[in-house]
């Protein structure tokens, strides 16, 4: 996203070269595999930890970029496989289901998508409570 490679290789170790990992924003922030059930379970555990500490909610940066289509076949010519994939909504529904156990807590997402129709999908009754498009704030 910021003009450099989105892939970084871990340092070599005794077992040979390190594995590659994806990071759209910074090598210090590896992207997570949201299709992995262990990742979802850890997110739920982390959300509940902070909610039990009485945080009021969460701001999800690049909420439209959590899930990626990495097989190289965009579903439409103008599709960016890094953003706004349909299964990102499963992650947001899981987050919302956790938050619904904590009254008066919210999730707010920064969602930069190509149309109002696509944007509105992020604020359905079982997903984010609020969303904003950072591009419209400029």
mmCIF file of N, CA and C in Angstrom:
data_model
loop_
_atom_site.group_PDB
_atom_site.id
_atom_site.type_symbol
_atom_site.label_atom_id
_atom_site.label_comp_id
_atom_site.label_asym_id
_atom_site.label_seq_id
_atom_site.Cartn_x
_atom_site.Cartn_y
_atom_site.Cartn_z
ATOM 1 N N UNK A 1 0.825 -1.188 0.000
ATOM 2 C CA UNK A 1 0.000 0.000 0.000
ATOM 3 C C UNK A 1 0.870 1.252 0.000
ATOM 4 N N UNK A 2 2.013 1.214 0.687
ATOM 5 C CA UNK A 2 2.852 2.403 0.803
ATOM 6 C C UNK A 2 4.039 2.396 -0.148
ATOM 7 N N UNK A 3 3.956 1.619 -1.235
ATOM 8 C CA UNK A 3 4.971 1.682 -2.268
ATOM 9 C C UNK A 3 6.141 0.736 -2.106
ATOM 10 N N UNK A 4 6.139 -0.123 -1.111
ATOM 11 C CA UNK A 4 7.222 -1.095 -0.982
ATOM 12 C C UNK A 4 6.624 -2.495 -1.033
ATOM 13 N N UNK A 5 7.466 -3.498 -1.010
ATOM 14 C CA UNK A 5 6.988 -4.869 -1.078
ATOM 15 C C UNK A 5 6.079 -5.197 0.104
ATOM 16 N N UNK A 6 5.039 -5.960 -0.161
ATOM 17 C CA UNK A 6 4.115 -6.389 0.892
ATOM 18 C C UNK A 6 4.532 -7.733 1.477
ATOM 19 N N UNK A 7 5.661 -8.259 1.015
ATOM 20 C CA UNK A 7 6.130 -9.558 1.501
ATOM 21 C C UNK A 7 7.504 -9.398 2.143
ATOM 22 N N UNK A 8 7.693 -10.024 3.283
ATOM 23 C CA UNK A 8 8.979 -10.015 3.979
ATOM 24 C C UNK A 8 9.323 -11.441 4.355
ATOM 25 N N UNK A 9 10.620 -11.757 4.248
ATOM 26 C CA UNK A 9 11.081 -13.087 4.639
ATOM 27 C C UNK A 9 11.694 -13.006 6.027
ATOM 28 N N UNK A 10 11.283 -13.943 6.878
ATOM 29 C CA UNK A 10 11.878 -14.022 8.210
ATOM 30 C C UNK A 10 13.365 -14.322 8.059
ATOM 31 N N UNK A 11 14.186 -13.934 9.041
ATOM 32 C CA UNK A 11 15.616 -14.233 8.956
ATOM 33 C C UNK A 11 15.873 -15.739 8.882
ATOM 34 N N UNK A 12 16.960 -16.092 8.202
ATOM 35 C CA UNK A 12 17.354 -17.500 8.124
ATOM 36 C C UNK A 12 17.736 -18.008 9.501
ATOM 37 N N UNK A 13 17.480 -19.277 9.710
ATOM 38 C CA UNK A 13 17.821 -19.895 10.981
ATOM 39 C C UNK A 13 18.538 -21.214 10.746
ATOM 40 N N UNK A 14 18.623 -22.014 11.773
ATOM 41 C CA UNK A 14 19.285 -23.311 11.658
ATOM 42 C C UNK A 14 18.597 -24.223 10.656
ATOM 43 N N UNK A 15 17.293 -24.031 10.473
ATOM 44 C CA UNK A 15 16.526 -24.889 9.582
ATOM 45 C C UNK A 15 16.516 -24.371 8.145
ATOM 46 N N UNK A 16 17.261 -23.326 7.855
ATOM 47 C CA UNK A 16 17.309 -22.783 6.505
ATOM 48 C C UNK A 16 16.660 -21.421 6.422
ATOM 49 N N UNK A 17 16.316 -21.029 5.196
ATOM 50 C CA UNK A 17 15.714 -19.703 5.002
ATOM 51 C C UNK A 17 14.389 -19.575 5.756
ATOM 52 N N UNK A 18 14.114 -18.371 6.204
ATOM 53 C CA UNK A 18 12.862 -18.121 6.907
ATOM 54 C C UNK A 18 11.678 -18.128 5.967
ATOM 55 N N UNK A 19 10.489 -18.191 6.532
ATOM 56 C CA UNK A 19 9.256 -18.182 5.747
ATOM 57 C C UNK A 19 8.881 -16.751 5.372
ATOM 58 N N UNK A 20 8.144 -16.631 4.287
ATOM 59 C CA UNK A 20 7.651 -15.345 3.845
ATOM 60 C C UNK A 20 6.348 -15.018 4.558
ATOM 61 N N UNK A 21 6.097 -13.744 4.833
ATOM 62 C CA UNK A 21 4.815 -13.341 5.377
ATOM 63 C C UNK A 21 4.360 -12.042 4.712
ATOM 64 N N UNK A 22 3.034 -11.894 4.660
ATOM 65 C CA UNK A 22 2.399 -10.755 4.019
ATOM 66 C C UNK A 22 2.135 -9.649 5.035
ATOM 67 N N UNK A 23 2.368 -8.431 4.621
ATOM 68 C CA UNK A 23 2.063 -7.249 5.444
ATOM 69 C C UNK A 23 1.772 -6.100 4.502
ATOM 70 N N UNK A 24 0.541 -5.647 4.488
ATOM 71 C CA UNK A 24 0.201 -4.561 3.571
ATOM 72 C C UNK A 24 0.693 -3.207 4.052
ATOM 73 N N UNK A 25 0.868 -3.046 5.369
ATOM 74 C CA UNK A 25 1.196 -1.720 5.878
ATOM 75 C C UNK A 25 2.608 -1.602 6.427
ATOM 76 N N UNK A 26 3.080 -2.583 7.156
ATOM 77 C CA UNK A 26 4.407 -2.508 7.764
ATOM 78 C C UNK A 26 4.905 -3.917 8.064
ATOM 79 N N UNK A 27 6.199 -4.176 7.869
ATOM 80 C CA UNK A 27 6.741 -5.490 8.238
ATOM 81 C C UNK A 27 6.535 -5.812 9.721
ATOM 82 N N UNK A 28 6.367 -4.774 10.537
ATOM 83 C CA UNK A 28 6.122 -4.995 11.969
ATOM 84 C C UNK A 28 4.671 -5.370 12.254
ATOM 85 N N UNK A 29 3.830 -5.342 11.229
ATOM 86 C CA UNK A 29 2.411 -5.672 11.382
ATOM 87 C C UNK A 29 2.022 -6.751 10.369
ATOM 88 N N UNK A 30 2.375 -8.005 10.621
ATOM 89 C CA UNK A 30 2.012 -9.061 9.668
ATOM 90 C C UNK A 30 0.496 -9.187 9.545
ATOM 91 N N UNK A 31 0.037 -9.420 8.331
ATOM 92 C CA UNK A 31 -1.388 -9.657 8.122
ATOM 93 C C UNK A 31 -1.724 -11.043 8.662
ATOM 94 N N UNK A 32 -2.903 -11.168 9.213
ATOM 95 C CA UNK A 32 -3.332 -12.441 9.795
ATOM 96 C C UNK A 32 -4.169 -13.230 8.805
ATOM 97 N N UNK A 33 -4.168 -14.536 8.976
ATOM 98 C CA UNK A 33 -4.964 -15.423 8.134
ATOM 99 C C UNK A 33 -6.315 -15.623 8.810
ATOM 100 N N UNK A 34 -7.309 -14.854 8.397
ATOM 101 C CA UNK A 34 -8.621 -14.874 9.040
ATOM 102 C C UNK A 34 -9.423 -16.119 8.714
ATOM 103 N N UNK A 35 -8.914 -16.979 7.835
ATOM 104 C CA UNK A 35 -9.590 -18.259 7.598
ATOM 105 C C UNK A 35 -9.130 -19.317 8.596
ATOM 106 N N UNK A 36 -8.122 -18.992 9.396
ATOM 107 C CA UNK A 36 -7.600 -19.907 10.406
ATOM 108 C C UNK A 36 -8.428 -19.760 11.688
ATOM 109 N N UNK A 37 -9.059 -20.844 12.120
ATOM 110 C CA UNK A 37 -9.927 -20.791 13.298
ATOM 111 C C UNK A 37 -9.167 -20.399 14.566
ATOM 112 N N UNK A 38 -7.885 -20.731 14.653
ATOM 113 C CA UNK A 38 -7.090 -20.335 15.819
ATOM 114 C C UNK A 38 -6.924 -18.823 15.879
ATOM 115 N N UNK A 39 -6.801 -18.179 14.730
ATOM 116 C CA UNK A 39 -6.693 -16.723 14.682
ATOM 117 C C UNK A 39 -7.995 -16.091 15.177
ATOM 118 N N UNK A 40 -9.130 -16.614 14.720
ATOM 119 C CA UNK A 40 -10.425 -16.093 15.160
ATOM 120 C C UNK A 40 -10.624 -16.303 16.660
ATOM 121 N N UNK A 41 -10.226 -17.468 17.160
ATOM 122 C CA UNK A 41 -10.369 -17.747 18.596
ATOM 123 C C UNK A 41 -9.490 -16.796 19.413
ATOM 124 N N UNK A 42 -8.285 -16.513 18.916
ATOM 125 C CA UNK A 42 -7.402 -15.598 19.634
ATOM 126 C C UNK A 42 -7.955 -14.176 19.602
ATOM 127 N N UNK A 43 -8.547 -13.783 18.485
ATOM 128 C CA UNK A 43 -9.173 -12.458 18.428
ATOM 129 C C UNK A 43 -10.299 -12.366 19.452
ATOM 130 N N UNK A 44 -11.138 -13.390 19.521
ATOM 131 C CA UNK A 44 -12.232 -13.385 20.490
ATOM 132 C C UNK A 44 -11.685 -13.266 21.917
ATOM 133 N N UNK A 45 -10.647 -14.017 22.212
ATOM 134 C CA UNK A 45 -10.028 -13.970 23.545
ATOM 135 C C UNK A 45 -9.476 -12.570 23.836
ATOM 136 N N UNK A 46 -8.826 -11.963 22.850
ATOM 137 C CA UNK A 46 -8.252 -10.626 23.020
ATOM 138 C C UNK A 46 -9.345 -9.575 23.191
ATOM 139 N N UNK A 47 -10.391 -9.658 22.371
ATOM 140 C CA UNK A 47 -11.512 -8.722 22.518
ATOM 141 C C UNK A 47 -12.110 -8.810 23.922
ATOM 142 N N UNK A 48 -12.350 -10.034 24.382
ATOM 143 C CA UNK A 48 -12.965 -10.224 25.705
ATOM 144 C C UNK A 48 -12.044 -9.718 26.826
ATOM 145 N N UNK A 49 -10.743 -9.896 26.661
ATOM 146 C CA UNK A 49 -9.808 -9.376 27.671
ATOM 147 C C UNK A 49 -10.013 -7.868 27.832
ATOM 148 N N UNK A 50 -9.990 -7.144 26.705
ATOM 149 C CA UNK A 50 -10.104 -5.694 26.776
ATOM 150 C C UNK A 50 -11.504 -5.247 27.180
ATOM 151 N N UNK A 51 -12.512 -5.970 26.722
ATOM 152 C CA UNK A 51 -13.881 -5.638 27.135
ATOM 153 C C UNK A 51 -14.070 -5.861 28.628
ATOM 154 N N UNK A 52 -13.471 -6.906 29.179
ATOM 155 C CA UNK A 52 -13.515 -7.151 30.624
ATOM 156 C C UNK A 52 -12.762 -6.075 31.398
ATOM 157 N N UNK A 53 -11.821 -5.403 30.731
ATOM 158 C CA UNK A 53 -11.101 -4.275 31.348
ATOM 159 C C UNK A 53 -11.873 -2.964 31.171
ATOM 160 N N UNK A 54 -13.081 -3.058 30.644
ATOM 161 C CA UNK A 54 -14.009 -1.931 30.524
ATOM 162 C C UNK A 54 -13.702 -0.941 29.409
ATOM 163 N N UNK A 55 -13.016 -1.366 28.337
ATOM 164 C CA UNK A 55 -12.901 -0.455 27.195
ATOM 165 C C UNK A 55 -14.287 -0.272 26.597
ATOM 166 N N UNK A 56 -14.516 0.855 25.965
ATOM 167 C CA UNK A 56 -15.829 1.157 25.404
ATOM 168 C C UNK A 56 -16.035 0.556 24.021
ATOM 169 N N UNK A 57 -14.953 0.150 23.365
ATOM 170 C CA UNK A 57 -15.093 -0.423 22.035
ATOM 171 C C UNK A 57 -13.764 -0.434 21.316
ATOM 172 N N UNK A 58 -13.861 -0.642 20.014
ATOM 173 C CA UNK A 58 -12.666 -0.797 19.194
ATOM 174 C C UNK A 58 -12.813 -0.027 17.892
ATOM 175 N N UNK A 59 -11.722 0.586 17.463
ATOM 176 C CA UNK A 59 -11.642 1.179 16.128
ATOM 177 C C UNK A 59 -10.844 0.210 15.285
ATOM 178 N N UNK A 60 -11.414 -0.219 14.195
ATOM 179 C CA UNK A 60 -10.765 -1.190 13.318
ATOM 180 C C UNK A 60 -10.267 -0.441 12.089
ATOM 181 N N UNK A 61 -8.958 -0.262 12.015
ATOM 182 C CA UNK A 61 -8.364 0.433 10.881
ATOM 183 C C UNK A 61 -8.360 -0.499 9.674
ATOM 184 N N UNK A 62 -8.588 0.058 8.493
ATOM 185 C CA UNK A 62 -8.626 -0.730 7.253
ATOM 186 C C UNK A 62 -9.509 -1.965 7.419
ATOM 187 N N UNK A 63 -10.709 -1.745 7.938
ATOM 188 C CA UNK A 63 -11.637 -2.848 8.199
ATOM 189 C C UNK A 63 -11.981 -3.622 6.933
ATOM 190 N N UNK A 64 -11.846 -2.987 5.799
ATOM 191 C CA UNK A 64 -12.124 -3.634 4.517
ATOM 192 C C UNK A 64 -10.925 -4.436 4.011
ATOM 193 N N UNK A 65 -9.782 -4.349 4.707
ATOM 194 C CA UNK A 65 -8.563 -5.001 4.228
ATOM 195 C C UNK A 65 -8.103 -6.160 5.088
ATOM 196 N N UNK A 66 -8.962 -6.648 5.957
ATOM 197 C CA UNK A 66 -8.547 -7.728 6.846
ATOM 198 C C UNK A 66 -8.403 -9.056 6.109
ATOM 199 N N UNK A 67 -9.210 -9.297 5.105
ATOM 200 C CA UNK A 67 -9.196 -10.572 4.370
ATOM 201 C C UNK A 67 -8.743 -10.308 2.939
ATOM 202 N N UNK A 68 -7.910 -11.191 2.439
ATOM 203 C CA UNK A 68 -7.357 -11.029 1.102
ATOM 204 C C UNK A 68 -7.622 -12.263 0.253
ATOM 205 N N UNK A 69 -7.754 -12.040 -1.042
ATOM 206 C CA UNK A 69 -7.875 -13.138 -1.997
ATOM 207 C C UNK A 69 -6.493 -13.324 -2.605
ATOM 208 N N UNK A 70 -5.777 -14.336 -2.167
ATOM 209 C CA UNK A 70 -4.378 -14.479 -2.555
ATOM 210 C C UNK A 70 -4.155 -15.481 -3.676
ATOM 211 N N UNK A 71 -5.219 -16.016 -4.260
ATOM 212 C CA UNK A 71 -5.019 -16.993 -5.325
ATOM 213 C C UNK A 71 -4.789 -16.347 -6.690
ATOM 214 N N UNK A 72 -4.828 -15.020 -6.750
ATOM 215 C CA UNK A 72 -4.476 -14.322 -7.976
ATOM 216 C C UNK A 72 -5.583 -14.199 -9.002
ATOM 217 N N UNK A 73 -6.819 -14.541 -8.657
ATOM 218 C CA UNK A 73 -7.904 -14.442 -9.625
ATOM 219 C C UNK A 73 -8.993 -13.516 -9.095
ATOM 220 N N UNK A 74 -8.892 -12.216 -9.366
ATOM 221 C CA UNK A 74 -9.933 -11.285 -8.922
ATOM 222 C C UNK A 74 -11.295 -11.685 -9.485
ATOM 223 N N UNK A 75 -12.339 -11.442 -8.714
ATOM 224 C CA UNK A 75 -13.678 -11.824 -9.148
ATOM 225 C C UNK A 75 -14.252 -10.853 -10.176
ATOM 226 N N UNK A 76 -13.670 -9.667 -10.296
ATOM 227 C CA UNK A 76 -14.107 -8.690 -11.299
ATOM 228 C C UNK A 76 -12.885 -7.902 -11.760
ATOM 229 N N UNK A 77 -12.932 -7.321 -12.964
ATOM 230 C CA UNK A 77 -11.768 -6.601 -13.482
ATOM 231 C C UNK A 77 -11.284 -5.465 -12.589
ATOM 232 N N UNK A 78 -12.200 -4.769 -11.905
ATOM 233 C CA UNK A 78 -11.788 -3.645 -11.062
ATOM 234 C C UNK A 78 -11.589 -4.068 -9.607
ATOM 235 N N UNK A 79 -11.578 -5.352 -9.349
ATOM 236 C CA UNK A 79 -11.421 -5.881 -7.994
ATOM 237 C C UNK A 79 -9.961 -5.823 -7.561
ATOM 238 N N UNK A 80 -9.727 -5.349 -6.351
ATOM 239 C CA UNK A 80 -8.393 -5.385 -5.754
ATOM 240 C C UNK A 80 -8.405 -6.534 -4.764
ATOM 241 N N UNK A 81 -7.635 -7.594 -5.007
ATOM 242 C CA UNK A 81 -7.706 -8.786 -4.146
ATOM 243 C C UNK A 81 -7.263 -8.542 -2.703
ATOM 244 N N UNK A 82 -6.735 -7.358 -2.427
ATOM 245 C CA UNK A 82 -6.303 -7.055 -1.064
ATOM 246 C C UNK A 82 -7.420 -6.480 -0.207
ATOM 247 N N UNK A 83 -8.493 -6.013 -0.825
ATOM 248 C CA UNK A 83 -9.498 -5.263 -0.083
ATOM 249 C C UNK A 83 -10.920 -5.674 -0.432
ATOM 250 N N UNK A 84 -11.807 -5.493 0.546
ATOM 251 C CA UNK A 84 -13.244 -5.621 0.365
ATOM 252 C C UNK A 84 -13.668 -6.992 -0.169
ATOM 253 N N UNK A 85 -13.049 -8.029 0.359
ATOM 254 C CA UNK A 85 -13.443 -9.385 -0.011
ATOM 255 C C UNK A 85 -14.680 -9.784 0.791
ATOM 256 N N UNK A 86 -15.552 -10.550 0.178
ATOM 257 C CA UNK A 86 -16.830 -10.875 0.809
ATOM 258 C C UNK A 86 -16.673 -11.530 2.180
ATOM 259 N N UNK A 87 -15.676 -12.380 2.362
ATOM 260 C CA UNK A 87 -15.580 -13.083 3.642
ATOM 261 C C UNK A 87 -15.041 -12.212 4.778
ATOM 262 N N UNK A 88 -14.676 -10.957 4.502
ATOM 263 C CA UNK A 88 -14.317 -10.054 5.598
ATOM 264 C C UNK A 88 -15.535 -9.819 6.493
ATOM 265 N N UNK A 89 -16.715 -9.955 5.925
ATOM 266 C CA UNK A 89 -17.935 -9.734 6.706
ATOM 267 C C UNK A 89 -18.133 -10.830 7.756
ATOM 268 N N UNK A 90 -17.624 -12.015 7.505
ATOM 269 C CA UNK A 90 -17.680 -13.080 8.518
ATOM 270 C C UNK A 90 -16.875 -12.680 9.754
ATOM 271 N N UNK A 91 -15.732 -12.047 9.539
ATOM 272 C CA UNK A 91 -14.890 -11.597 10.661
ATOM 273 C C UNK A 91 -15.623 -10.510 11.443
ATOM 274 N N UNK A 92 -16.225 -9.565 10.736
ATOM 275 C CA UNK A 92 -16.935 -8.486 11.423
ATOM 276 C C UNK A 92 -18.165 -8.999 12.166
ATOM 277 N N UNK A 93 -18.828 -10.007 11.618
ATOM 278 C CA UNK A 93 -19.957 -10.606 12.334
ATOM 279 C C UNK A 93 -19.480 -11.301 13.607
ATOM 280 N N UNK A 94 -18.314 -11.933 13.556
ATOM 281 C CA UNK A 94 -17.761 -12.577 14.752
ATOM 282 C C UNK A 94 -17.421 -11.527 15.810
ATOM 283 N N UNK A 95 -16.812 -10.426 15.393
ATOM 284 C CA UNK A 95 -16.496 -9.337 16.322
ATOM 285 C C UNK A 95 -17.786 -8.794 16.945
ATOM 286 N N UNK A 96 -18.791 -8.569 16.117
ATOM 287 C CA UNK A 96 -20.062 -8.039 16.612
ATOM 288 C C UNK A 96 -20.716 -9.006 17.600
ATOM 289 N N UNK A 97 -20.657 -10.306 17.304
ATOM 290 C CA UNK A 97 -21.251 -11.299 18.207
ATOM 291 C C UNK A 97 -20.582 -11.242 19.574
ATOM 292 N N UNK A 98 -19.288 -11.036 19.605
ATOM 293 C CA UNK A 98 -18.583 -10.900 20.883
ATOM 294 C C UNK A 98 -19.011 -9.616 21.589
ATOM 295 N N UNK A 99 -19.039 -8.511 20.857
ATOM 296 C CA UNK A 99 -19.415 -7.225 21.459
ATOM 297 C C UNK A 99 -20.849 -7.231 21.971
ATOM 298 N N UNK A 100 -21.721 -7.991 21.337
ATOM 299 C CA UNK A 100 -23.117 -8.025 21.766
ATOM 300 C C UNK A 100 -23.287 -8.601 23.170
ATOM 301 N N UNK A 101 -22.260 -9.276 23.681
ATOM 302 C CA UNK A 101 -22.297 -9.787 25.062
ATOM 303 C C UNK A 101 -21.926 -8.705 26.076
ATOM 304 N N UNK A 102 -21.518 -7.546 25.582
ATOM 305 C CA UNK A 102 -21.081 -6.435 26.437
ATOM 306 C C UNK A 102 -21.915 -5.208 26.082
ATOM 307 N N UNK A 103 -22.950 -4.920 26.848
ATOM 308 C CA UNK A 103 -23.832 -3.782 26.527
ATOM 309 C C UNK A 103 -23.062 -2.469 26.398
ATOM 310 N N UNK A 104 -23.516 -1.665 25.461
ATOM 311 C CA UNK A 104 -22.992 -0.319 25.239
ATOM 312 C C UNK A 104 -21.539 -0.285 24.781
ATOM 313 N N UNK A 105 -21.066 -1.336 24.156
ATOM 314 C CA UNK A 105 -19.714 -1.358 23.565
ATOM 315 C C UNK A 105 -19.874 -1.372 22.050
ATOM 316 N N UNK A 106 -18.936 -0.760 21.358
ATOM 317 C CA UNK A 106 -19.089 -0.629 19.906
ATOM 318 C C UNK A 106 -17.811 -0.949 19.141
ATOM 319 N N UNK A 107 -18.004 -1.222 17.867
ATOM 320 C CA UNK A 107 -16.902 -1.359 16.913
ATOM 321 C C UNK A 107 -17.109 -0.320 15.825
ATOM 322 N N UNK A 108 -16.054 0.452 15.564
ATOM 323 C CA UNK A 108 -16.067 1.479 14.531
ATOM 324 C C UNK A 108 -14.999 1.110 13.520
ATOM 325 N N UNK A 109 -15.357 1.107 12.249
ATOM 326 C CA UNK A 109 -14.400 0.703 11.225
ATOM 327 C C UNK A 109 -14.075 1.803 10.243
ATOM 328 N N UNK A 110 -12.801 1.886 9.881
ATOM 329 C CA UNK A 110 -12.372 2.724 8.767
ATOM 330 C C UNK A 110 -12.505 1.859 7.520
ATOM 331 N N UNK A 111 -13.427 2.227 6.640
ATOM 332 C CA UNK A 111 -13.778 1.402 5.489
ATOM 333 C C UNK A 111 -13.652 2.233 4.218
ATOM 334 N N UNK A 112 -12.670 1.923 3.400
ATOM 335 C CA UNK A 112 -12.484 2.631 2.136
ATOM 336 C C UNK A 112 -12.823 1.716 0.975
ATOM 337 N N UNK A 113 -14.049 1.787 0.503
ATOM 338 C CA UNK A 113 -14.489 0.918 -0.592
ATOM 339 C C UNK A 113 -14.992 1.764 -1.756
ATOM 340 N N UNK A 114 -15.288 1.122 -2.862
ATOM 341 C CA UNK A 114 -15.543 1.842 -4.109
ATOM 342 C C UNK A 114 -16.959 2.354 -4.314
ATOM 343 N N UNK A 115 -17.904 1.998 -3.448
ATOM 344 C CA UNK A 115 -19.268 2.483 -3.661
ATOM 345 C C UNK A 115 -20.028 2.535 -2.340
ATOM 346 N N UNK A 116 -21.080 3.328 -2.327
ATOM 347 C CA UNK A 116 -21.927 3.415 -1.130
ATOM 348 C C UNK A 116 -22.595 2.076 -0.847
ATOM 349 N N UNK A 117 -22.944 1.353 -1.889
ATOM 350 C CA UNK A 117 -23.571 0.040 -1.693
ATOM 351 C C UNK A 117 -22.608 -0.916 -0.991
ATOM 352 N N UNK A 118 -21.343 -0.914 -1.396
ATOM 353 C CA UNK A 118 -20.355 -1.775 -0.740
ATOM 354 C C UNK A 118 -20.115 -1.300 0.698
ATOM 355 N N UNK A 119 -20.056 0.010 0.904
ATOM 356 C CA UNK A 119 -19.844 0.571 2.233
ATOM 357 C C UNK A 119 -20.965 0.153 3.187
ATOM 358 N N UNK A 120 -22.193 0.208 2.714
ATOM 359 C CA UNK A 120 -23.337 -0.081 3.582
ATOM 360 C C UNK A 120 -23.331 -1.512 4.101
ATOM 361 N N UNK A 121 -22.653 -2.411 3.422
ATOM 362 C CA UNK A 121 -22.586 -3.793 3.882
ATOM 363 C C UNK A 121 -21.831 -3.912 5.211
ATOM 364 N N UNK A 122 -20.947 -2.983 5.506
ATOM 365 C CA UNK A 122 -20.145 -3.050 6.735
ATOM 366 C C UNK A 122 -20.926 -2.617 7.977
ATOM 367 N N UNK A 123 -22.037 -1.939 7.781
ATOM 368 C CA UNK A 123 -22.814 -1.456 8.924
ATOM 369 C C UNK A 123 -24.191 -2.116 9.010
ATOM 370 N N UNK A 124 -24.284 -3.322 8.504
ATOM 371 C CA UNK A 124 -25.520 -4.085 8.688
ATOM 372 C C UNK A 124 -25.669 -4.388 10.172
ATOM 373 N N UNK A 125 -26.851 -4.749 10.597
ATOM 374 C CA UNK A 125 -27.176 -4.928 12.008
ATOM 375 C C UNK A 125 -26.328 -5.941 12.756
ATOM 376 N N UNK A 126 -25.637 -6.828 12.036
ATOM 377 C CA UNK A 126 -24.809 -7.829 12.714
ATOM 378 C C UNK A 126 -23.326 -7.629 12.447
ATOM 379 N N UNK A 127 -22.950 -6.416 11.976
ATOM 380 C CA UNK A 127 -21.530 -6.135 11.722
ATOM 381 C C UNK A 127 -21.095 -4.908 12.531
ATOM 382 N N UNK A 128 -20.363 -3.990 11.935
ATOM 383 C CA UNK A 128 -19.870 -2.819 12.650
ATOM 384 C C UNK A 128 -21.028 -1.943 13.116
ATOM 385 N N UNK A 129 -20.841 -1.309 14.273
ATOM 386 C CA UNK A 129 -21.849 -0.367 14.762
ATOM 387 C C UNK A 129 -21.798 0.933 13.951
ATOM 388 N N UNK A 130 -20.587 1.387 13.655
ATOM 389 C CA UNK A 130 -20.366 2.629 12.906
ATOM 390 C C UNK A 130 -19.201 2.414 11.950
ATOM 391 N N UNK A 131 -19.187 3.191 10.875
ATOM 392 C CA UNK A 131 -18.067 3.147 9.937
ATOM 393 C C UNK A 131 -17.884 4.528 9.328
ATOM 394 N N UNK A 132 -16.676 4.768 8.854
ATOM 395 C CA UNK A 132 -16.396 6.005 8.127
ATOM 396 C C UNK A 132 -15.427 5.688 7.006
ATOM 397 N N UNK A 133 -15.478 6.493 5.975
ATOM 398 C CA UNK A 133 -14.565 6.345 4.847
ATOM 399 C C UNK A 133 -13.468 7.393 5.006
ATOM 400 N N UNK A 134 -12.241 6.963 5.303
ATOM 401 C CA UNK A 134 -11.169 7.946 5.534
ATOM 402 C C UNK A 134 -10.907 8.846 4.340
ATOM 403 N N UNK A 135 -11.225 8.393 3.146
ATOM 404 C CA UNK A 135 -10.992 9.233 1.957
ATOM 405 C C UNK A 135 -11.918 10.445 1.926
ATOM 406 N N UNK A 136 -13.092 10.335 2.542
ATOM 407 C CA UNK A 136 -14.025 11.461 2.540
ATOM 408 C C UNK A 136 -13.690 12.491 3.613
ATOM 409 N N UNK A 137 -12.743 12.177 4.480
ATOM 410 C CA UNK A 137 -12.375 13.099 5.564
ATOM 411 C C UNK A 137 -11.319 14.099 5.154
ATOM 412 N N UNK A 138 -10.794 13.985 3.958
ATOM 413 C CA UNK A 138 -9.716 14.868 3.528
ATOM 414 C C UNK A 138 -10.206 16.211 3.111
#
